[in-house]
Amino acid sequence: MPPALWTVWVLGSVISFPKEGASDQASSLSCDPTGVCDGRSRSLNSIPSGLTGAVKSLDLSSNEITYVSNSDLRRCVNLRTLRLGANEIHTVEEDAFFSLRSLEYLDLSYNRLSYFSSSWFRSLSALKFLNLLGNLYKTLGERSLFSHLPNLQILKVGNSNSFTEIQEKDFAGLTLLEKLEINAPNLQTYAPKSLKSIQNISHLILHLKQPVLLLEIFVDILSSLEHLELRDTNLNTFHFSEVSINETNTSIKKFTFRNVQITDESFTEVVKLFNYVSGVLEVEFDDCTHDGVGDFGTLTLETIKYLGDVETLTIRKLHIPQFFLYHDLSNIYSLTGKVKRITIENSKVFLVPCLLSQHLKSLEYLDLSENLMSEETLKNSACEHAWPFLKTLVLRQNRLKSLEKTGEILLTLKNLTNLDISKNNFHSMPETCQWPGKMKYLNLSSTRIQSLTRCIPQTLEILDISNNNLDSFSLILPKLNELYISRNKLKTLPDASLLPVLLVMRISRNTINTFSKEQLDSFKKLKTLEAGGNSFVCSCDFLSFTQGQQDLAQVLIDWPEEYLCDSPSPVRGQRVRDTRLSPSECHRAAVVSAVCCALFLSLLLVGVLCHRFHGLWYMKMMWAWLQAKRKPRKAPRRDICYDAFVSYSEQDSYWVENLMVQELEHFRPPFKLCLHKRDFIPGKWIIDNIIDSIEKSHKTIFVLSENFVKSEWCKYELDFSHFRLFDENDDAAILILLEPIEKKAIPHRFCKLRKIMNTKTYLEWPADEMQQEGFWLNLRAAIKS
C-alpha cells in the first residue's frame, strides 16, 4: 500500500471529528498501518480528539498542549507509547491515563507540571519507562507515585531549578530498576533510606551541583547499586568524613564521573569511598576538569585498599589547566598492577613514562586515541619490559609519521596481537617493516597511504586499510580472514589467489565498475561481501549475474539498497536489482552482425542495380564531366592541333590506319589526324589524353561498328563526346558507320547518340569500290566544314 494511502487508512479508522475544529488538528497527525502516529512539532494546543484503539504509538512532543483531560485518551486502549514531552502541560486530570493499561512508555518531561498525582499511574501496571524530568515540581508529592508500577525499569525525575527535596516515601514500591536518573543540582534535603527501598538499581545517574549530600546517598545505595554515575558536580570542596556503614556485601562495580571538577586534594578524598566498596572493576572520567598538578602524595596501597582491584580505567576529554606542570604520577604506580584495560582519549597525552609502563604488568588493552603521541615519545613509553601482557594497542589519531619506526618501536611488545594506528599521517609505506611476531589485526585506515608493500605483516588475520588512496591490491596475505578496504580508488576486486582464506571483505565506495560470478566463486571461503556505493556499469552481463542469483543477499550484506547504476546514463541512479535494458543493448553483437549483413546485402543490391542499369557508367561519366567542367567550354582557335580526332576500336585499326589515314593524311592539302596509338602522351592518364585530344581537334570522327560498341575505351571517348560535344549543340562529331549496326546494340544510356543517328546524316562505308571515292570526298568536306 502506498504511503499516502497508509495515512488515509489509519486516519480514517482512528480519527473522528465530533468537535468543531478537531479536523484541523487530527489531520496534522501522520500515521502508518501499524498504528504509529507522529504529531511532533505541529503547533497543537490540545490532544487531537477521536483517537481510538487503532493507535499504538502516539508522539505529540514539541507542541503547545496545555491540558490532558479524562476523555482525550479514553479510547486508546491499545496504546503502548505516549510522548508528551516539551509541551506546556500544566494540568492532567485524575483519570487521564486510566484506560491505558497497555502503556509501556510515558514521557511527560519538560512541561509545566508543578505536582504529580499517584492516581495518574495507578492503572499503568505495564509501564516500563517513565520520564518526569524538567517540570516545575519541588518534590515528588505527598504520596508514593510509583507503588503501582511493578514493571517499571527506567525512571527519570527532577529538574535543574526547583527540585530540592528527596523524601523517604518517594521511591516506595520500586524494587528493580535498570536506570534511575535524578536531576537535582539544587538538592537541599535527602531523607535517609529514600533510595534504600529499591532493592536493585543497575545504573544510577545523579546530577548534583555540590557534593554535600553525596555521602548520605552513597550509604543507601551501597548494597543495591551496580553503576554510579555522577554528573555536573563540583567536587573541589568535597571532603570525606567517616560514616557508619554496616554493609558487608557491596555491589557497586563501576563509577562514572561526567563533567565533574576535581582537585588533587578532593580526588584523594573521593577515592576514599573505595574503602567501603569491594569489587569495583571500572572507573570512568568523561569530560572532567582536574584543577591540579597530579600531586597525590598521600595515596598508598595501604590507605586505599580496594582501589587496586580496578581492572578498567577510562578517561575521555580530561581538561588539565596546569597541564605543563603535571607530575609523572609516580606515587600511584603501585596502584596500577591489576589494571587490564586503560582508555585515555582526547586528553593531550604525549608520553607514558617508561616506569609506569613497566608497572602495568596486567595491562591487556591500551587506548591512547586522539592524543599527541609521536615516535619519539612512543619509544620511551614502549620501553623494554613495558606492558608485558599487552594484546591491544590503539594509537588512533596521534602524531605518528613513520610506519617503519613505529613497527620497530613496538617490537618490545611480544604479546601484541591487535594494533590500531589509523588516522595518522603516514602517506607512504616502506618496502619492508618489522612487527611483533604475534600480530593478527592491523588498522591503517585514514592514513593517506597510496600503495601497499611487503611492510604489511604476513601474520595478519584482519586488515583495515579503508579511506586511503589505494588504486590496487596485489599483496599476498595467506592468513587474512577479513579485509576492510572501503573508500579507496580500486577499480576491480582483489585477486582471490592473494587471499586464499578470506571470509569477510568490505570494499564499498571505490570505483569498481563490475564483478562477475566467476570472481565471487574464486573466493572459496568468502561469507560476507560489502561492495555497495561503487560506480557500477550496468551491462547486460552484470545485470544477468546479479539479478539471476537469488541467494546473492546472503553474501552481499548491503544488497540491494547500496548497489546503484552509474552508467549507462539512462539508468543512472537506479538500483541494479530493478534495472532493465533493451534487447538491442543486451545483444549488441547480434545487432551489429545484423546491421553488417543488411549493409552487405544493400551494397550487393546496389552493385546488381548498378550493373543492371549501368550505374558504373554514370559514375565514370560524372567524373569525366567534372574533369571537363574544369576546362574551357571550347579550346581557343590557336590551341587546335588536329583536324580530327579518330575514335575507333582496335579491331578496326586496319581500316583506319591503312585506308582512312592514307586517304586523308596523303591528300593535298593533307589532313592531320589524332590517333591514340600514335599521338597520346605516354604516362598521362588515358582519360586526360582522350579529353585533351578531343578538345584540341577540330572534329571528332567516330568509326562505328559492332567492335566499337564493345570497346571500353571507345565508350569513354564516346561518353565524353556525349557530354562535351553533343551538349554544345555543334557539328564537331562525324559518324562513320563502318558496318550495319542494329539500334538495340547501342546502349540506352547514349540517348543523344541514338537520337542523332535517327535525325542526323552519317557516313556509311560502301562495300562497292565504285562508291568509295564519293565516301572519301564527303568525309573531307565534313572535316573542312
PDB file of C-alpha atoms in Angstrom, residues 620-717:
ATOM      1  CA  LYS A 620      32.502   7.421 -64.697  1.00  0.00           C
ATOM      2  CA  MET A 621      30.670   9.940 -66.770  1.00  0.00           C
ATOM      3  CA  MET A 622      30.128  12.139 -63.738  1.00  0.00           C
ATOM      4  CA  TRP A 623      33.865  12.109 -63.123  1.00  0.00           C
ATOM      5  CA  ALA A 624      34.621  12.854 -66.781  1.00  0.00           C
ATOM      6  CA  TRP A 625      32.052  15.593 -66.726  1.00  0.00           C
ATOM      7  CA  LEU A 626      33.599  17.140 -63.616  1.00  0.00           C
ATOM      8  CA  GLN A 627      37.027  16.962 -65.270  1.00  0.00           C
ATOM      9  CA  ALA A 628      35.661  18.597 -68.375  1.00  0.00           C
ATOM     10  CA  LYS A 629      33.940  21.325 -66.358  1.00  0.00           C
ATOM     11  CA  ARG A 630      37.320  22.495 -65.101  1.00  0.00           C
ATOM     12  CA  LYS A 631      38.431  23.191 -68.676  1.00  0.00           C
ATOM     13  CA  PRO A 632      37.184  25.948 -71.021  1.00  0.00           C
ATOM     14  CA  ARG A 633      33.987  25.129 -72.827  1.00  0.00           C
ATOM     15  CA  LYS A 634      35.851  25.311 -76.147  1.00  0.00           C
ATOM     16  CA  ALA A 635      39.562  25.485 -76.809  1.00  0.00           C
ATOM     17  CA  PRO A 636      40.808  28.724 -78.411  1.00  0.00           C
ATOM     18  CA  ARG A 637      41.492  28.515 -82.098  1.00  0.00           C
ATOM     19  CA  ARG A 638      45.238  28.739 -81.619  1.00  0.00           C
ATOM     20  CA  ASP A 639      45.099  25.580 -79.452  1.00  0.00           C
ATOM     21  CA  ILE A 640      43.606  23.398 -82.286  1.00  0.00           C
ATOM     22  CA  CYS A 641      46.349  20.947 -83.235  1.00  0.00           C
ATOM     23  CA  TYR A 642      44.448  18.357 -85.291  1.00  0.00           C
ATOM     24  CA  ASP A 643      41.856  18.393 -87.985  1.00  0.00           C
ATOM     25  CA  ALA A 644      40.156  15.408 -86.432  1.00  0.00           C
ATOM     26  CA  PHE A 645      40.439  13.010 -83.512  1.00  0.00           C
ATOM     27  CA  VAL A 646      39.625   9.464 -84.620  1.00  0.00           C
ATOM     28  CA  SER A 647      37.826   7.217 -82.160  1.00  0.00           C
ATOM     29  CA  TYR A 648      37.820   3.592 -83.243  1.00  0.00           C
ATOM     30  CA  SER A 649      38.015   0.065 -81.969  1.00  0.00           C
ATOM     31  CA  GLU A 650      41.333  -1.795 -82.016  1.00  0.00           C
ATOM     32  CA  GLN A 651      39.664  -4.447 -84.160  1.00  0.00           C
ATOM     33  CA  ASP A 652      39.001  -1.731 -86.779  1.00  0.00           C
ATOM     34  CA  SER A 653      42.562  -0.396 -86.753  1.00  0.00           C
ATOM     35  CA  TYR A 654      43.400  -1.878 -90.205  1.00  0.00           C
ATOM     36  CA  TRP A 655      40.657   0.141 -91.903  1.00  0.00           C
ATOM     37  CA  VAL A 656      41.604   3.305 -90.028  1.00  0.00           C
ATOM     38  CA  GLU A 657      45.372   3.110 -90.362  1.00  0.00           C
ATOM     39  CA  ASN A 658      45.637   1.661 -93.890  1.00  0.00           C
ATOM     40  CA  LEU A 659      42.656   3.264 -95.601  1.00  0.00           C
ATOM     41  CA  MET A 660      41.451   6.388 -93.781  1.00  0.00           C
ATOM     42  CA  VAL A 661      44.877   7.671 -92.764  1.00  0.00           C
ATOM     43  CA  GLN A 662      46.258   7.082 -96.283  1.00  0.00           C
ATOM     44  CA  GLU A 663      43.339   8.886 -97.905  1.00  0.00           C
ATOM     45  CA  LEU A 664      43.348  11.898 -95.548  1.00  0.00           C
ATOM     46  CA  GLU A 665      46.945  12.492 -94.488  1.00  0.00           C
ATOM     47  CA  HIS A 666      48.353  11.928 -98.021  1.00  0.00           C
ATOM     48  CA  PHE A 667      45.798  14.197 -99.649  1.00  0.00           C
ATOM     49  CA  ARG A 668      46.812  17.601-100.926  1.00  0.00           C
ATOM     50  CA  PRO A 669      46.499  19.597 -98.766  1.00  0.00           C
ATOM     51  CA  PRO A 670      46.894  16.835 -96.106  1.00  0.00           C
ATOM     52  CA  PHE A 671      44.657  16.451 -93.017  1.00  0.00           C
ATOM     53  CA  LYS A 672      46.282  15.987 -89.618  1.00  0.00           C
ATOM     54  CA  LEU A 673      44.611  13.231 -87.648  1.00  0.00           C
ATOM     55  CA  CYS A 674      44.978  12.376 -83.943  1.00  0.00           C
ATOM     56  CA  LEU A 675      45.232   8.639 -83.288  1.00  0.00           C
ATOM     57  CA  HIS A 676      45.520   7.232 -79.801  1.00  0.00           C
ATOM     58  CA  LYS A 677      48.277   4.773 -80.768  1.00  0.00           C
ATOM     59  CA  ARG A 678      50.410   7.482 -82.209  1.00  0.00           C
ATOM     60  CA  ASP A 679      49.551  10.793 -80.579  1.00  0.00           C
ATOM     61  CA  PHE A 680      48.594  10.073 -76.929  1.00  0.00           C
ATOM     62  CA  ILE A 681      51.219  11.361 -74.457  1.00  0.00           C
ATOM     63  CA  PRO A 682      52.902   8.419 -72.665  1.00  0.00           C
ATOM     64  CA  GLY A 683      52.457   8.354 -68.848  1.00  0.00           C
ATOM     65  CA  LYS A 684      49.468  10.660 -68.905  1.00  0.00           C
ATOM     66  CA  TRP A 685      46.143   9.391 -67.575  1.00  0.00           C
ATOM     67  CA  ILE A 686      44.225   7.928 -70.501  1.00  0.00           C
ATOM     68  CA  ILE A 687      41.055   9.856 -69.616  1.00  0.00           C
ATOM     69  CA  ASP A 688      43.001  13.116 -69.729  1.00  0.00           C
ATOM     70  CA  ASN A 689      44.564  12.051 -73.063  1.00  0.00           C
ATOM     71  CA  ILE A 690      41.087  11.442 -74.519  1.00  0.00           C
ATOM     72  CA  ILE A 691      39.705  14.742 -73.231  1.00  0.00           C
ATOM     73  CA  ASP A 692      42.717  16.785 -74.385  1.00  0.00           C
ATOM     74  CA  SER A 693      42.780  15.119 -77.821  1.00  0.00           C
ATOM     75  CA  ILE A 694      39.113  15.797 -78.430  1.00  0.00           C
ATOM     76  CA  GLU A 695      39.398  19.394 -77.285  1.00  0.00           C
ATOM     77  CA  LYS A 696      42.498  20.034 -79.485  1.00  0.00           C
ATOM     78  CA  SER A 697      40.796  18.588 -82.572  1.00  0.00           C
ATOM     79  CA  HIS A 698      38.545  20.478 -84.945  1.00  0.00           C
ATOM     80  CA  LYS A 699      36.363  17.424 -85.443  1.00  0.00           C
ATOM     81  CA  THR A 700      35.887  14.055 -83.808  1.00  0.00           C
ATOM     82  CA  ILE A 701      35.401  11.075 -86.076  1.00  0.00           C
ATOM     83  CA  PHE A 702      33.682   8.017 -84.619  1.00  0.00           C
ATOM     84  CA  VAL A 703      34.207   4.843 -86.618  1.00  0.00           C
ATOM     85  CA  LEU A 704      31.125   2.916 -85.561  1.00  0.00           C
ATOM     86  CA  SER A 705      30.982  -0.822 -85.715  1.00  0.00           C
ATOM     87  CA  GLU A 706      29.999  -3.761 -83.573  1.00  0.00           C
ATOM     88  CA  ASN A 707      33.573  -3.748 -82.278  1.00  0.00           C
ATOM     89  CA  PHE A 708      33.302  -0.057 -81.375  1.00  0.00           C
ATOM     90  CA  VAL A 709      30.221  -0.617 -79.240  1.00  0.00           C
ATOM     91  CA  LYS A 710      32.016  -3.377 -77.318  1.00  0.00           C
ATOM     92  CA  SER A 711      35.240  -1.408 -76.763  1.00  0.00           C
ATOM     93  CA  GLU A 712      35.684   0.041 -73.232  1.00  0.00           C
ATOM     94  CA  TRP A 713      37.924   2.930 -74.309  1.00  0.00           C
ATOM     95  CA  CYS A 714      35.738   3.778 -77.284  1.00  0.00           C
ATOM     96  CA  LYS A 715      32.944   4.066 -74.803  1.00  0.00           C
ATOM     97  CA  TYR A 716      34.984   6.598 -72.812  1.00  0.00           C
ATOM     98  CA  GLU A 717      35.640   8.629 -75.972  1.00  0.00           C
TER      99      GLU A 717
END
